[in-house]
mmCIF file of C-alpha atoms and ligand atoms in Angstrom:
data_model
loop_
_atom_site.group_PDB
_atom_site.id
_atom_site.type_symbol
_atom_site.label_atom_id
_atom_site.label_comp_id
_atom_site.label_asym_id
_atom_site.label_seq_id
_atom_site.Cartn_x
_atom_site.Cartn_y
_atom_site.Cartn_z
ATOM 1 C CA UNK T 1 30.568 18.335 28.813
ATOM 2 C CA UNK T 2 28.795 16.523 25.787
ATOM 3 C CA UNK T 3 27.040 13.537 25.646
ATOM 4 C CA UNK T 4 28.146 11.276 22.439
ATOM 5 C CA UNK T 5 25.396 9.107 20.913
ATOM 6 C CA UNK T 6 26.388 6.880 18.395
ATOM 7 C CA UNK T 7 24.246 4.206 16.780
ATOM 8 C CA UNK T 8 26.433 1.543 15.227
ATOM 9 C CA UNK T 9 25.839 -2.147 13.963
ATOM 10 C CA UNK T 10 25.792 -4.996 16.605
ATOM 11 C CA UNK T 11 29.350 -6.294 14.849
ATOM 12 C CA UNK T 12 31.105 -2.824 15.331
ATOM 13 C CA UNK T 13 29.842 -2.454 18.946
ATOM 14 C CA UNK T 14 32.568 -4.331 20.757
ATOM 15 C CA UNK T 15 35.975 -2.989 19.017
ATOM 16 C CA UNK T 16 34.065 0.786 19.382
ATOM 17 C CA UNK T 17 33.685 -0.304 23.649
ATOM 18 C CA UNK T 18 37.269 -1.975 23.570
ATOM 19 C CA UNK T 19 39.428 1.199 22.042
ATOM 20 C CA UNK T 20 37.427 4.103 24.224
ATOM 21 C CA UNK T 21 37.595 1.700 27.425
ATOM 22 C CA UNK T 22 41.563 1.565 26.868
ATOM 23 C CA UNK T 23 41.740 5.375 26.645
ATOM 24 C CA UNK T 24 39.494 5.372 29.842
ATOM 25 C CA UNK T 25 36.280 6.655 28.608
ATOM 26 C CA UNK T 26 33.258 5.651 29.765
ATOM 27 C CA UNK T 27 30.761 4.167 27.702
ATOM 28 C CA UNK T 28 27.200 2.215 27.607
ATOM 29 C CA UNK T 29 25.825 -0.066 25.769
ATOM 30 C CA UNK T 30 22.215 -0.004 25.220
ATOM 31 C CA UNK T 31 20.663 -2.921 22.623
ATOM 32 C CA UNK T 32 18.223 -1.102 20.104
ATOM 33 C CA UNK T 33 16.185 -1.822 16.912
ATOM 34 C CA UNK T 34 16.624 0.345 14.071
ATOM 35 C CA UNK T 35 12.939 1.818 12.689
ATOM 36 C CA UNK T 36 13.451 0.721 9.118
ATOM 37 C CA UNK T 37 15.098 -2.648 9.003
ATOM 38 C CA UNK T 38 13.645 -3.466 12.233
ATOM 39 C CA UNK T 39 16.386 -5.421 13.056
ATOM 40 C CA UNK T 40 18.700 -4.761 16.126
ATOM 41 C CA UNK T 41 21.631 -2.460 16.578
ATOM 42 C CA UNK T 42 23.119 -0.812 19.238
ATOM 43 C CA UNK T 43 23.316 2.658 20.638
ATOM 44 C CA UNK T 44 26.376 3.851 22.836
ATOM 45 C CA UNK T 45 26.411 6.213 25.192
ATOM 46 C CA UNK T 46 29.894 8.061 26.429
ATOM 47 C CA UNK T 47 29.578 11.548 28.197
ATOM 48 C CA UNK T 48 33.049 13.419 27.953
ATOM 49 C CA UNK T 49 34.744 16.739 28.088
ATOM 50 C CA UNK T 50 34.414 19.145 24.977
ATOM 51 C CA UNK T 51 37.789 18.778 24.086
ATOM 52 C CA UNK T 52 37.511 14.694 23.841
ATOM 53 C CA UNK T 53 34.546 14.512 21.224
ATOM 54 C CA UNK T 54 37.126 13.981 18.205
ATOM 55 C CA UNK T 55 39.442 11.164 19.818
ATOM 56 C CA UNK T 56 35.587 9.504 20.400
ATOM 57 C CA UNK T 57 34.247 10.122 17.302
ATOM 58 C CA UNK T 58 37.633 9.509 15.770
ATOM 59 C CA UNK T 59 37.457 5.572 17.063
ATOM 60 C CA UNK T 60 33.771 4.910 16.632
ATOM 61 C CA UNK T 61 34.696 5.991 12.669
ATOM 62 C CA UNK T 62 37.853 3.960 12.934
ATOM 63 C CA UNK T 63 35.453 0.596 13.731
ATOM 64 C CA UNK T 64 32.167 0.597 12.099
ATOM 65 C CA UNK T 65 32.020 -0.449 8.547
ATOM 66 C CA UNK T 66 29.457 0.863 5.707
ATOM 67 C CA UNK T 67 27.460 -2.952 4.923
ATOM 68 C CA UNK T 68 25.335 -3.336 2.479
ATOM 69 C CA UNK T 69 22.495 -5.373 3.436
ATOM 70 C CA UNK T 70 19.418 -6.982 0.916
ATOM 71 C CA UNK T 71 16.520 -7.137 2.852
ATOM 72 C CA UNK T 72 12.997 -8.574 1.759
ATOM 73 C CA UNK T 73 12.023 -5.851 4.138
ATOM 74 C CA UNK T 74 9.105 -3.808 1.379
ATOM 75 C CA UNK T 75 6.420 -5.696 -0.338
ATOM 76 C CA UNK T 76 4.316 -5.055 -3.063
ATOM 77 C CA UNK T 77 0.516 -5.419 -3.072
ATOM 78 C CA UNK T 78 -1.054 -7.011 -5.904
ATOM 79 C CA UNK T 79 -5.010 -7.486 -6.576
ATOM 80 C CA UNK T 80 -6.433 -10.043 -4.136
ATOM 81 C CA UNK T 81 -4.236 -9.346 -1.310
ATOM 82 C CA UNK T 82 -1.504 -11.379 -2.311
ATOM 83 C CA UNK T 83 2.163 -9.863 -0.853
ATOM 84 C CA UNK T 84 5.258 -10.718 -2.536
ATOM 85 C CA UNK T 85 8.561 -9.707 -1.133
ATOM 86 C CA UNK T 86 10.568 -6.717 -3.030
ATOM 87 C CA UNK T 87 13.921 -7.212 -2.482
ATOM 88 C CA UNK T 88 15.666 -3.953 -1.450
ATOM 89 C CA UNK T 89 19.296 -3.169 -0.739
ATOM 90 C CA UNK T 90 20.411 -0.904 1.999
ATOM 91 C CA UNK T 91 23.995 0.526 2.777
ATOM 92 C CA UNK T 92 23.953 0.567 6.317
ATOM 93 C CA UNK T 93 26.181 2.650 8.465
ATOM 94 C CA UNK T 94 29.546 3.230 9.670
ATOM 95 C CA UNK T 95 27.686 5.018 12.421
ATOM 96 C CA UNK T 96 24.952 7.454 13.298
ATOM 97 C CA UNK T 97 26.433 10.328 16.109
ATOM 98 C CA UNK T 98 24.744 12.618 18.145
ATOM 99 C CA UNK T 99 26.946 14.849 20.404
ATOM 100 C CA UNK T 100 24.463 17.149 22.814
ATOM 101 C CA UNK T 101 25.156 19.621 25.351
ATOM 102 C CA UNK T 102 25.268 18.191 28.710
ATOM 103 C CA UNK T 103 23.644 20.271 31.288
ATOM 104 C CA UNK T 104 24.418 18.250 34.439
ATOM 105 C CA UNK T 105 26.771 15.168 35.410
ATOM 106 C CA UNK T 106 25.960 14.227 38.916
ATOM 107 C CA UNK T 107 27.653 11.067 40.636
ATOM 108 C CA UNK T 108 26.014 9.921 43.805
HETATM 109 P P1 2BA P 1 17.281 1.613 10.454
HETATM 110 O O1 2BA P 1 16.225 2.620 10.738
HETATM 111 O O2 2BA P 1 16.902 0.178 10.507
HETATM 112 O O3 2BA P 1 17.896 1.967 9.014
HETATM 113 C C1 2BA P 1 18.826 1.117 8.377
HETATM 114 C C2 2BA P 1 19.285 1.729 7.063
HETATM 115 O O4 2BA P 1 18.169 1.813 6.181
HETATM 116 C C3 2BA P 1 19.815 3.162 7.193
HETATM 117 O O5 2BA P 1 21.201 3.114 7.504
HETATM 118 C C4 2BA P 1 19.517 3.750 5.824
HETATM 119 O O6 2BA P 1 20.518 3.387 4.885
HETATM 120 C C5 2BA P 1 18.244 3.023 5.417
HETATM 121 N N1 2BA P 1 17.034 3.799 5.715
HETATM 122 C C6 2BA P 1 16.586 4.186 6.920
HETATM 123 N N2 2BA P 1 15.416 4.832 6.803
HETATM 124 C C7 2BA P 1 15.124 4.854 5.497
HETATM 125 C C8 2BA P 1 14.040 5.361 4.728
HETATM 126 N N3 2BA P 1 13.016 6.002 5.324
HETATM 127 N N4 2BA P 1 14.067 5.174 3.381
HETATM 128 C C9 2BA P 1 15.079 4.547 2.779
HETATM 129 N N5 2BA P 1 16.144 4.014 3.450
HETATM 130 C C10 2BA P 1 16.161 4.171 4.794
HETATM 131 P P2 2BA P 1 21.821 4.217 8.452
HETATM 132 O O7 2BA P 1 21.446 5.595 7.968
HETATM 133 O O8 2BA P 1 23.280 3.924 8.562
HETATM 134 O O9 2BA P 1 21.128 4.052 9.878
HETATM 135 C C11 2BA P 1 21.418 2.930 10.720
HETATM 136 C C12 2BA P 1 20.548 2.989 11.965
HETATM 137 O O10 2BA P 1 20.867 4.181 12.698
HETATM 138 C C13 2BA P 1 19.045 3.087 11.676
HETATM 139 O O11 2BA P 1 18.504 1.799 11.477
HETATM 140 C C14 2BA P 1 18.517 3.758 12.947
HETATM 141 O O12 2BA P 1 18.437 2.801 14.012
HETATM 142 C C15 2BA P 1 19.659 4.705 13.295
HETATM 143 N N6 2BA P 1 19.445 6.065 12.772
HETATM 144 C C16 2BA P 1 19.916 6.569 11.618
HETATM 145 N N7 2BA P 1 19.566 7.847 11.477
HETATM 146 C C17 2BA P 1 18.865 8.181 12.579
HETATM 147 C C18 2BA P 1 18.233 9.386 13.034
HETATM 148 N N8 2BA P 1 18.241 10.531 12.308
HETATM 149 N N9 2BA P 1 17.587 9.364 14.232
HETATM 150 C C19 2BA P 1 17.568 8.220 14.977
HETATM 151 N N10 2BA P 1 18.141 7.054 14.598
HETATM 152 C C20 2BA P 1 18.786 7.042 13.421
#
């Protein structure tokens, strides 16, 4: 078994849980903050056979998008402390994927 990890952007998210919840997967949705942009995102979490991680990562590539994104996120320091926002463009996504072993899948 393998558990798929897949950070995608908070638009994506929903068609990504629609299309593996019709083809009976099981998925959850966790509500994250990317490091960089500091802004949120969200991380899915579906545990499946071996022989399923395509058809997953198959649909998560289907529905998330490459964005670009212009963030004011880096600033420059000039003398006297003054800030001034750098404007800085970021292509964000489709989707980051993990896929790990699995070592145990106990229901209770
Ligand atoms: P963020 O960390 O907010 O990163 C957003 C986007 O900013 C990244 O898009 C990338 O294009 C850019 N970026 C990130 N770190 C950078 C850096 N040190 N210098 C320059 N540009 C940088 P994606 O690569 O598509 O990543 C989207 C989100 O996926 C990330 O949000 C983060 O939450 C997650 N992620 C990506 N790679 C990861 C990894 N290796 N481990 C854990 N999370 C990861």
């Amino acid at each position: 078994m393998k558990l798929v990890v897949a950070i995608v952007q908070d638009q994506d998210a929903q068609n990504v849980i629609t299309d593996l919840t019709e083809k009976e997967y099981r998925v959850t949705k966790l509500a994250s903050t990317g490091g960089f942009l500091k802004a949120g995102n969200t991380t899915l979490l579906s545990g499946v056979d071996n022989d399923q991680v395509d058809e997953v990562i198959g649909i998560i590539e289907k529905n998330c998008k490459t964005r670009e994104i212009t963030t004011s996120l880096l600033t420059v320091t000039m003398p006297g402390d003054t800030y001034i926002p750098y404007p800085l463009e970021v292509k964000v996504g489709g989707a980051t994927v993990f896929v790990l072993d699995v070592e145990q899948h106990i229901k209770i």
